[in-house]
Amino acid sequence: LDRYFVLGGSASGADLETTPEVWHLARQFAKKCREKGKTLPSTDLLIAACARVHQCEIEHVDSDFEKLAEVV
């Protein structure tokens, strides 16, 4: 079962907005992953980008986030 929680940061406990900056960063994450031969779900890329932009940490039980951490 894959689960994640976004922790801390300026938006702790709030919905995080998917701004144009978030979408751009998610695309950059996807590009870097493809260059390294990794394909990750777009939802995970978007969650990671959103957390990065809003300066939050992700607590997860999902190996895709581990793969992403190796690349970005």
PDB file of C-alpha atoms in Angstrom:
ATOM      1  CA  LEU A   1       0.000   0.000   0.000  1.00  0.00           C
ATOM      2  CA  ASP A   2       1.521   3.304  -1.070  1.00  0.00           C
ATOM      3  CA  ARG A   3       0.906   6.215   1.271  1.00  0.00           C
ATOM      4  CA  TYR A   4       2.376   9.623   1.788  1.00  0.00           C
ATOM      5  CA  PHE A   5       1.956  12.564   4.108  1.00  0.00           C
ATOM      6  CA  VAL A   6       3.317  16.045   3.582  1.00  0.00           C
ATOM      7  CA  LEU A   7       4.826  17.352   6.804  1.00  0.00           C
ATOM      8  CA  GLY A   8       6.072  20.682   8.052  1.00  0.00           C
ATOM      9  CA  GLY A   9       6.848  23.734   6.043  1.00  0.00           C
ATOM     10  CA  SER A  10       4.865  26.905   5.706  1.00  0.00           C
ATOM     11  CA  ALA A  11       1.701  25.085   4.635  1.00  0.00           C
ATOM     12  CA  SER A  12       1.589  22.427   7.350  1.00  0.00           C
ATOM     13  CA  GLY A  13      -1.944  21.129   7.731  1.00  0.00           C
ATOM     14  CA  ALA A  14      -3.197  23.062   4.716  1.00  0.00           C
ATOM     15  CA  ASP A  15      -3.892  22.220   1.102  1.00  0.00           C
ATOM     16  CA  LEU A  16      -0.870  22.964  -1.057  1.00  0.00           C
ATOM     17  CA  GLU A  17      -1.490  24.916  -4.228  1.00  0.00           C
ATOM     18  CA  THR A  18      -0.312  23.464  -7.527  1.00  0.00           C
ATOM     19  CA  THR A  19       1.141  26.626  -8.990  1.00  0.00           C
ATOM     20  CA  PRO A  20       2.786  26.959 -12.398  1.00  0.00           C
ATOM     21  CA  GLU A  21       6.099  26.652 -10.544  1.00  0.00           C
ATOM     22  CA  VAL A  22       5.003  23.274  -9.140  1.00  0.00           C
ATOM     23  CA  TRP A  23       4.025  21.993 -12.594  1.00  0.00           C
ATOM     24  CA  HIS A  24       7.314  23.201 -14.080  1.00  0.00           C
ATOM     25  CA  LEU A  25       9.330  21.499 -11.344  1.00  0.00           C
ATOM     26  CA  ALA A  26       7.362  18.249 -11.779  1.00  0.00           C
ATOM     27  CA  ARG A  27       8.262  18.317 -15.493  1.00  0.00           C
ATOM     28  CA  GLN A  28      11.914  18.891 -14.599  1.00  0.00           C
ATOM     29  CA  PHE A  29      11.798  15.948 -12.188  1.00  0.00           C
ATOM     30  CA  ALA A  30      10.288  13.764 -14.931  1.00  0.00           C
ATOM     31  CA  LYS A  31      12.982  14.814 -17.398  1.00  0.00           C
ATOM     32  CA  LYS A  32      15.783  14.046 -14.935  1.00  0.00           C
ATOM     33  CA  CYS A  33      14.244  10.659 -14.162  1.00  0.00           C
ATOM     34  CA  ARG A  34      13.930   9.770 -17.857  1.00  0.00           C
ATOM     35  CA  GLU A  35      17.566  10.770 -18.401  1.00  0.00           C
ATOM     36  CA  LYS A  36      18.526   8.280 -15.668  1.00  0.00           C
ATOM     37  CA  GLY A  37      16.296   5.562 -17.150  1.00  0.00           C
ATOM     38  CA  LYS A  38      13.652   5.768 -14.415  1.00  0.00           C
ATOM     39  CA  THR A  39       9.929   6.151 -15.011  1.00  0.00           C
ATOM     40  CA  LEU A  40       7.865   7.333 -12.059  1.00  0.00           C
ATOM     41  CA  PRO A  41       4.143   7.998 -11.726  1.00  0.00           C
ATOM     42  CA  SER A  42       3.240  11.584 -12.578  1.00  0.00           C
ATOM     43  CA  THR A  43       1.275  11.832  -9.337  1.00  0.00           C
ATOM     44  CA  ASP A  44       4.425  11.132  -7.317  1.00  0.00           C
ATOM     45  CA  LEU A  45       6.381  13.686  -9.331  1.00  0.00           C
ATOM     46  CA  LEU A  46       3.682  16.277  -8.724  1.00  0.00           C
ATOM     47  CA  ILE A  47       3.521  15.519  -4.986  1.00  0.00           C
ATOM     48  CA  ALA A  48       7.307  15.814  -4.708  1.00  0.00           C
ATOM     49  CA  ALA A  49       7.381  19.066  -6.666  1.00  0.00           C
ATOM     50  CA  CYS A  50       4.571  20.518  -4.588  1.00  0.00           C
ATOM     51  CA  ALA A  51       6.354  19.605  -1.365  1.00  0.00           C
ATOM     52  CA  ARG A  52       9.635  21.092  -2.613  1.00  0.00           C
ATOM     53  CA  VAL A  53       8.036  24.374  -3.699  1.00  0.00           C
ATOM     54  CA  HIS A  54       6.129  24.721  -0.429  1.00  0.00           C
ATOM     55  CA  GLN A  55       9.203  23.653   1.597  1.00  0.00           C
ATOM     56  CA  CYS A  56       7.563  20.582   3.135  1.00  0.00           C
ATOM     57  CA  GLU A  57       8.893  17.117   3.832  1.00  0.00           C
ATOM     58  CA  ILE A  58       7.201  13.949   2.622  1.00  0.00           C
ATOM     59  CA  GLU A  59       6.744  11.005   4.938  1.00  0.00           C
ATOM     60  CA  HIS A  60       6.023   7.980   2.789  1.00  0.00           C
ATOM     61  CA  VAL A  61       5.938   4.253   2.333  1.00  0.00           C
ATOM     62  CA  ASP A  62       6.512   4.351  -1.414  1.00  0.00           C
ATOM     63  CA  SER A  63       9.670   3.212  -3.174  1.00  0.00           C
ATOM     64  CA  ASP A  64       9.078   5.669  -6.027  1.00  0.00           C
ATOM     65  CA  PHE A  65       9.941   8.570  -3.721  1.00  0.00           C
ATOM     66  CA  GLU A  66      13.206   6.802  -2.879  1.00  0.00           C
ATOM     67  CA  LYS A  67      13.978   6.473  -6.585  1.00  0.00           C
ATOM     68  CA  LEU A  68      13.177  10.138  -7.125  1.00  0.00           C
ATOM     69  CA  ALA A  69      15.442  11.166  -4.235  1.00  0.00           C
ATOM     70  CA  GLU A  70      18.332   9.396  -5.983  1.00  0.00           C
ATOM     71  CA  VAL A  71      17.816  11.511  -9.092  1.00  0.00           C
ATOM     72  CA  VAL A  72      16.938  15.017  -7.876  1.00  0.00           C
TER      73      VAL A  72
END
